[in-house]
Amino acid sequence: LRQRHHYTRRLNLDHGLSSYMQEFIGFAQENWVLIVIWLSAAGTLYYTESQKAGKSVTTTEATRMMNHDNALILDIREQKEFAAGHIAGAHNLPASTMDAKVSEIDRFKSRPVIVVCKMGTSAGSIAKSLKKRGFENVVRLAGGMSEWRAAALPVRNGKSS
């Protein structure tokens, strides 16, 4: 008897969910303009936020770009973090000194550039500023050095190679 009662309650719960769905559909039909405005705002927010960060590449894509496209790895972490471990062949140009020293990498404008930071979050703004300076193909490493290390890819210690 108890199991049957539990089963009956589940049926009522399922019926309750369908009535909630019917209420939502009714709300959406009555307030379609509000729904359209909300979806437009959400889409606009998503688009602007994705444009801020710029295009990102995975560790696999970055490795391919390094091996086949002669990509420049631009590590924007501070010197101390860079010395503790960086991608082989990376050029260190800390974000804090980027404006003053960006001319050091101007000769690489025609090469693909992969911007690397610690977590992949601050590289977007640097990538965007490099594009404004005339760099043709600038991307950021998704997940930064944290993702590179998590993928067990090789890391060098010390200064720039």
Coordinates of N, CA and C in Angstrom, one line a residue:
L1 N 0.8 -1.2 0.0 CA 0.0 0.0 0.0 C 0.9 1.2 0.0
R2 N 1.9 1.2 0.8 CA 2.8 2.4 0.9 C 3.5 2.7 -0.5
Q3 N 3.9 1.6 -1.2 CA 4.6 1.8 -2.4 C 3.6 2.4 -3.5
R4 N 2.4 2.0 -3.4 CA 1.4 2.5 -4.3 C 1.2 4.0 -4.1
H5 N 1.1 4.3 -2.8 CA 0.9 5.8 -2.5 C 2.1 6.6 -3.0
H6 N 3.3 6.1 -2.8 CA 4.5 6.8 -3.3 C 4.4 7.0 -4.8
Y7 N 4.0 5.9 -5.5 CA 3.8 6.0 -7.0 C 2.8 7.0 -7.4
T8 N 1.7 7.0 -6.6 CA 0.6 8.0 -6.9 C 1.2 9.4 -6.7
R9 N 2.0 9.6 -5.7 CA 2.6 11.0 -5.4 C 3.5 11.4 -6.6
R10 N 4.2 10.4 -7.1 CA 5.1 10.7 -8.3 C 4.3 11.2 -9.5
L11 N 3.1 10.5 -9.7 CA 2.3 10.9 -10.8 C 1.8 12.3 -10.6
N12 N 1.4 12.6 -9.4 CA 0.9 14.0 -9.1 C 2.0 15.0 -9.3
L13 N 3.3 14.6 -8.9 CA 4.4 15.5 -9.1 C 4.6 15.7 -10.6
D14 N 4.6 14.7 -11.4 CA 4.7 14.8 -12.8 C 3.6 15.7 -13.4
H15 N 2.4 15.5 -12.9 CA 1.3 16.3 -13.4 C 1.6 17.8 -13.0
G16 N 2.1 18.0 -11.9 CA 2.4 19.3 -11.4 C 3.5 20.0 -12.3
L17 N 4.5 19.2 -12.7 CA 5.5 19.8 -13.6 C 4.9 20.2 -15.0
S18 N 4.0 19.4 -15.5 CA 3.4 19.8 -16.8 C 2.5 21.0 -16.6
S19 N 1.9 21.2 -15.4 CA 1.1 22.4 -15.2 C 2.0 23.6 -15.1
Y20 N 3.2 23.5 -14.5 CA 4.2 24.6 -14.5 C 4.6 24.9 -15.9
M21 N 4.8 23.9 -16.7 CA 5.2 24.1 -18.1 C 4.1 24.9 -18.9
Q22 N 2.8 24.5 -18.6 CA 1.7 25.2 -19.2 C 1.6 26.6 -18.8
E23 N 1.9 26.9 -17.5 CA 1.9 28.2 -17.0 C 3.1 29.1 -17.7
F24 N 4.2 28.4 -17.8 CA 5.3 29.1 -18.5 C 5.0 29.5 -19.9
I25 N 4.4 28.5 -20.6 CA 4.0 28.8 -22.0 C 3.0 29.9 -22.1
G26 N 2.1 29.9 -21.2 CA 1.1 31.0 -21.1 C 1.7 32.3 -20.8
F27 N 2.7 32.3 -19.9 CA 3.4 33.6 -19.6 C 4.2 34.0 -20.8
A28 N 4.9 33.1 -21.5 CA 5.6 33.5 -22.7 C 4.7 34.0 -23.8
Q29 N 3.6 33.4 -24.0 CA 2.7 33.9 -25.0 C 2.1 35.3 -24.7
E30 N 1.8 35.6 -23.4 CA 1.3 36.9 -23.0 C 2.4 37.9 -22.9
N31 N 3.6 37.5 -22.7 CA 4.7 38.5 -22.5 C 5.9 38.3 -23.5
W32 N 5.5 38.0 -24.7 CA 6.5 37.6 -25.7 C 7.5 38.8 -26.0
V33 N 7.0 40.0 -25.9 CA 8.0 41.1 -26.1 C 9.0 41.1 -25.0
L34 N 8.6 40.9 -23.8 CA 9.6 40.8 -22.6 C 10.6 39.7 -22.9
I35 N 10.1 38.6 -23.3 CA 11.0 37.4 -23.6 C 12.0 37.8 -24.7
V36 N 11.6 38.4 -25.8 CA 12.4 38.8 -26.9 C 13.5 39.8 -26.4
I37 N 13.1 40.8 -25.6 CA 14.0 41.8 -25.0 C 15.1 41.1 -24.2
W38 N 14.6 40.2 -23.3 CA 15.5 39.5 -22.4 C 16.6 38.7 -23.2
L39 N 16.1 37.9 -24.2 CA 17.0 37.1 -25.0 C 18.0 38.0 -25.8
S40 N 17.5 39.1 -26.3 CA 18.4 40.1 -27.0 C 19.5 40.6 -26.1
A41 N 19.1 41.0 -24.9 CA 20.1 41.5 -23.9 C 21.1 40.4 -23.6
A42 N 20.6 39.2 -23.4 CA 21.6 38.1 -23.0 C 22.5 37.8 -24.2
G43 N 22.0 37.8 -25.4 CA 22.8 37.6 -26.6 C 23.8 38.7 -26.8
T44 N 23.4 39.9 -26.6 CA 24.3 41.1 -26.7 C 25.4 41.0 -25.7
L45 N 25.1 40.7 -24.4 CA 26.1 40.5 -23.4 C 27.1 39.4 -23.7
Y46 N 26.6 38.3 -24.2 CA 27.5 37.2 -24.6 C 28.4 37.6 -25.7
Y47 N 27.9 38.3 -26.7 CA 28.7 38.7 -27.8 C 29.8 39.7 -27.4
T48 N 29.4 40.7 -26.6 CA 30.4 41.7 -26.2 C 31.5 41.1 -25.3
E49 N 31.1 40.2 -24.4 CA 32.1 39.6 -23.6 C 33.0 38.7 -24.3
S50 N 32.5 38.0 -25.3 CA 33.4 37.1 -26.1 C 34.3 37.9 -27.0
Q51 N 33.9 39.1 -27.4 CA 34.8 39.9 -28.3 C 35.9 40.6 -27.5
K52 N 35.6 40.8 -26.2 CA 36.7 41.4 -25.3 C 37.9 40.5 -25.2
A53 N 37.6 39.3 -25.0 CA 38.7 38.3 -24.8 C 39.4 38.0 -26.1
G54 N 38.8 38.1 -27.2 CA 39.5 37.7 -28.5 C 39.4 36.2 -28.7
K55 N 40.0 35.8 -29.8 CA 40.0 34.4 -30.1 C 41.0 33.6 -29.2
S56 N 40.6 32.5 -28.8 CA 41.5 31.7 -28.0 C 41.8 30.3 -28.7
V57 N 42.9 29.7 -28.3 CA 43.3 28.4 -28.9 C 43.6 27.5 -27.7
T58 N 43.3 26.2 -28.0 CA 43.6 25.2 -27.0 C 45.1 24.9 -27.0
T59 N 45.6 24.1 -26.0 CA 47.0 23.7 -26.0 C 47.4 23.0 -27.3
T60 N 46.5 22.1 -27.8 CA 46.8 21.4 -29.0 C 46.9 22.3 -30.2
E61 N 46.0 23.3 -30.3 CA 46.1 24.2 -31.4 C 47.4 25.1 -31.3
A62 N 47.7 25.5 -30.0 CA 48.9 26.3 -29.8 C 50.2 25.5 -30.2
T63 N 50.2 24.2 -29.9 CA 51.4 23.4 -30.3 C 51.5 23.3 -31.8
R64 N 50.4 23.1 -32.4 CA 50.4 23.1 -33.9 C 50.9 24.4 -34.5
M65 N 50.4 25.5 -33.9 CA 50.8 26.8 -34.4 C 52.3 27.0 -34.2
M66 N 52.8 26.5 -33.1 CA 54.3 26.7 -32.8 C 55.1 25.8 -33.8
N67 N 54.6 24.6 -34.1 CA 55.4 23.7 -34.9 C 55.3 24.0 -36.4
H68 N 54.1 24.4 -36.8 CA 53.9 24.5 -38.3 C 53.8 26.0 -38.8
D69 N 53.4 26.9 -37.9 CA 53.3 28.3 -38.3 C 54.3 29.2 -37.8
N70 N 55.3 28.7 -37.0 CA 56.4 29.5 -36.4 C 55.8 30.6 -35.5
A71 N 54.8 30.3 -34.7 CA 54.1 31.3 -33.9 C 55.1 31.7 -32.8
L72 N 54.9 33.0 -32.4 CA 55.6 33.6 -31.3 C 54.8 33.4 -30.1
I73 N 55.4 32.8 -29.0 CA 54.7 32.7 -27.7 C 55.1 33.9 -26.9
L74 N 54.1 34.7 -26.6 CA 54.3 35.9 -25.8 C 53.8 35.7 -24.4
D75 N 54.6 35.5 -23.4 CA 54.3 35.3 -22.1 C 54.2 36.6 -21.3
I76 N 53.0 37.0 -20.9 CA 52.8 38.3 -20.3 C 52.9 38.3 -18.7
R77 N 53.3 37.2 -18.2 CA 53.4 37.1 -16.7 C 54.7 37.8 -16.2
E78 N 54.7 38.1 -15.0 CA 55.9 38.8 -14.4 C 57.1 37.9 -14.5
Q79 N 58.3 38.5 -14.5 CA 59.6 37.8 -14.7 C 59.7 36.6 -13.7
K80 N 59.3 36.9 -12.5 CA 59.5 35.8 -11.5 C 58.7 34.6 -11.8
E81 N 57.4 34.8 -12.2 CA 56.6 33.7 -12.6 C 57.1 33.0 -13.9
F82 N 57.6 33.8 -14.8 CA 58.1 33.3 -16.0 C 59.3 32.4 -15.8
A83 N 60.2 32.8 -14.9 CA 61.4 32.1 -14.6 C 61.1 30.8 -13.9
A84 N 59.9 30.7 -13.2 CA 59.5 29.5 -12.5 C 59.0 28.4 -13.4
G85 N 58.7 28.8 -14.6 CA 58.3 27.8 -15.6 C 57.5 28.5 -16.8
H86 N 58.0 28.2 -18.0 CA 57.4 28.8 -19.2 C 57.5 27.9 -20.4
I87 N 56.7 28.2 -21.4 CA 56.8 27.4 -22.6 C 58.1 27.6 -23.3
A88 N 58.7 26.5 -23.8 CA 60.0 26.7 -24.5 C 59.9 27.6 -25.7
G89 N 60.9 28.5 -25.7 CA 60.9 29.5 -26.8 C 60.0 30.7 -26.6
A90 N 59.4 30.8 -25.4 CA 58.5 32.0 -25.2 C 59.3 33.2 -25.0
H91 N 58.7 34.3 -25.3 CA 59.3 35.7 -25.1 C 58.6 36.3 -24.0
N92 N 59.3 36.7 -22.9 CA 58.6 37.3 -21.8 C 58.5 38.8 -21.9
L93 N 57.3 39.3 -21.9 CA 57.0 40.8 -21.9 C 55.9 41.0 -20.9
P94 N 56.2 41.3 -19.6 CA 55.2 41.4 -18.6 C 54.1 42.4 -19.0
A95 N 52.9 42.1 -18.7 CA 51.8 43.1 -19.0 C 52.0 44.4 -18.4
S96 N 52.7 44.5 -17.2 CA 52.9 45.8 -16.5 C 53.8 46.7 -17.3
T97 N 54.7 46.1 -18.2 CA 55.6 46.9 -19.0 C 55.3 46.9 -20.5
M98 N 54.1 46.3 -20.8 CA 53.8 46.1 -22.2 C 53.8 47.5 -23.0
D99 N 53.2 48.5 -22.5 CA 53.2 49.8 -23.3 C 54.6 50.3 -23.5
A100 N 55.5 50.2 -22.6 CA 56.8 50.8 -22.7 C 57.7 49.9 -23.6
K101 N 57.5 48.6 -23.6 CA 58.4 47.7 -24.3 C 57.8 46.9 -25.5
V102 N 56.6 47.3 -25.9 CA 56.0 46.5 -27.0 C 56.8 46.6 -28.3
S103 N 57.6 47.7 -28.4 CA 58.4 47.8 -29.7 C 59.4 46.7 -29.8
E104 N 59.7 46.0 -28.7 CA 60.6 44.8 -28.8 C 60.1 43.7 -29.7
I105 N 58.8 43.6 -29.8 CA 58.2 42.5 -30.6 C 57.6 43.0 -31.9
D106 N 57.8 44.3 -32.3 CA 57.2 44.8 -33.5 C 57.7 44.0 -34.7
R107 N 58.8 43.4 -34.7 CA 59.4 42.7 -35.9 C 58.6 41.4 -36.1
F108 N 57.7 41.0 -35.2 CA 57.0 39.8 -35.3 C 55.5 40.0 -35.8
K109 N 55.2 41.2 -36.3 CA 53.9 41.5 -36.7 C 53.2 40.6 -37.7
S110 N 54.1 40.0 -38.6 CA 53.5 39.1 -39.6 C 53.4 37.7 -39.2
R111 N 54.0 37.3 -38.0 CA 53.9 36.0 -37.5 C 52.7 35.8 -36.6
P112 N 52.2 34.6 -36.5 CA 51.1 34.4 -35.5 C 51.7 34.6 -34.1
V113 N 50.9 35.2 -33.2 CA 51.3 35.5 -31.8 C 50.3 34.8 -30.9
I114 N 50.8 34.0 -30.0 CA 50.0 33.4 -28.9 C 50.3 34.0 -27.6
V115 N 49.3 34.7 -27.0 CA 49.5 35.4 -25.8 C 49.2 34.5 -24.6
V116 N 50.1 34.4 -23.7 CA 50.0 33.4 -22.6 C 50.1 34.2 -21.3
C117 N 49.1 33.9 -20.4 CA 49.1 34.5 -19.0 C 49.0 33.3 -18.0
K118 N 48.7 33.6 -16.8 CA 48.7 32.5 -15.8 C 47.4 31.6 -16.0
M119 N 46.2 32.3 -16.1 CA 45.0 31.5 -16.1 C 44.2 31.7 -17.4
G120 N 44.7 32.5 -18.3 CA 44.0 32.7 -19.6 C 43.0 33.8 -19.6
T121 N 43.0 34.6 -18.5 CA 42.0 35.6 -18.4 C 42.5 37.0 -18.7
S122 N 43.7 37.3 -18.4 CA 44.2 38.7 -18.7 C 44.9 38.8 -20.1
A123 N 45.0 37.7 -20.8 CA 45.7 37.7 -22.1 C 44.8 38.4 -23.2
G124 N 43.5 38.3 -23.0 CA 42.6 38.9 -24.0 C 42.8 40.4 -24.2
S125 N 43.0 41.2 -23.2 CA 43.1 42.6 -23.4 C 44.5 42.9 -24.1
I126 N 45.5 42.1 -23.8 CA 46.8 42.3 -24.4 C 46.7 41.9 -25.9
A127 N 46.0 40.8 -26.2 CA 45.8 40.4 -27.6 C 45.1 41.5 -28.4
K128 N 44.1 42.1 -27.8 CA 43.3 43.1 -28.4 C 44.2 44.3 -28.7
S129 N 45.0 44.7 -27.8 CA 45.9 45.9 -28.0 C 47.0 45.6 -29.0
L130 N 47.4 44.3 -29.1 CA 48.4 44.0 -30.1 C 47.8 44.1 -31.5
K131 N 46.5 43.7 -31.6 CA 45.8 43.7 -32.9 C 45.7 45.2 -33.4
K132 N 45.4 46.1 -32.4 CA 45.4 47.5 -32.7 C 46.7 48.1 -33.2
R133 N 47.8 47.5 -32.7 CA 49.1 47.9 -33.1 C 49.6 47.3 -34.5
G134 N 48.7 46.5 -35.1 CA 49.0 46.0 -36.4 C 49.5 44.6 -36.5
F135 N 49.4 43.8 -35.4 CA 49.7 42.4 -35.4 C 48.6 41.7 -36.1
E136 N 48.9 40.9 -37.1 CA 47.9 40.3 -38.0 C 47.1 39.1 -37.4
N137 N 47.8 38.2 -36.7 CA 47.2 37.0 -36.2 C 47.5 36.8 -34.7
V138 N 46.7 37.3 -33.8 CA 46.9 37.3 -32.4 C 45.8 36.5 -31.7
V139 N 46.2 35.5 -30.9 CA 45.3 34.6 -30.2 C 45.8 34.5 -28.8
R140 N 44.9 34.0 -27.9 CA 45.3 33.8 -26.5 C 45.2 32.3 -26.2
L141 N 46.1 31.9 -25.3 CA 46.0 30.5 -24.9 C 44.9 30.3 -23.9
A142 N 43.9 29.5 -24.2 CA 42.8 29.3 -23.3 C 43.3 28.5 -22.1
G143 N 43.0 29.1 -20.9 CA 43.5 28.5 -19.7 C 44.9 28.8 -19.3
G144 N 45.6 29.5 -20.1 CA 47.0 30.0 -19.8 C 47.9 28.9 -19.5
M145 N 49.0 29.3 -18.7 CA 50.0 28.3 -18.3 C 49.4 27.2 -17.4
S146 N 48.3 27.5 -16.7 CA 47.7 26.5 -15.8 C 47.2 25.3 -16.7
E147 N 46.6 25.7 -17.8 CA 46.1 24.6 -18.8 C 47.3 23.9 -19.4
W148 N 48.3 24.6 -19.7 CA 49.5 24.0 -20.4 C 50.1 23.0 -19.4
R149 N 50.2 23.4 -18.2 CA 50.8 22.4 -17.2 C 49.8 21.2 -16.9
A150 N 48.5 21.5 -16.9 CA 47.6 20.4 -16.7 C 47.6 19.4 -17.8
A151 N 47.9 19.9 -19.0 CA 48.1 18.9 -20.1 C 49.4 18.2 -20.2
A152 N 50.2 18.5 -19.1 CA 51.5 17.8 -19.0 C 52.4 18.1 -20.2
L153 N 52.4 19.3 -20.7 CA 53.2 19.7 -21.8 C 54.5 20.3 -21.2
P154 N 55.6 20.3 -22.0 CA 56.9 20.6 -21.5 C 57.0 22.1 -21.1
V155 N 57.7 22.3 -19.9 CA 57.9 23.6 -19.4 C 59.4 23.8 -19.1
R156 N 59.9 25.0 -19.4 CA 61.3 25.3 -19.1 C 61.4 26.3 -18.0
N157 N 62.5 26.2 -17.2 CA 62.7 27.1 -16.1 C 63.8 28.1 -16.5
G158 N 63.8 29.3 -15.9 CA 64.9 30.2 -16.2 C 64.4 31.3 -17.1
K159 N 65.3 32.1 -17.6 CA 65.0 33.2 -18.5 C 64.6 32.8 -19.9
S160 N 64.2 33.8 -20.7 CA 63.8 33.5 -22.1 C 64.8 32.7 -22.8
S161 N 64.3 31.8 -23.7 CA 65.2 31.0 -24.4 C 65.5 31.6 -25.8

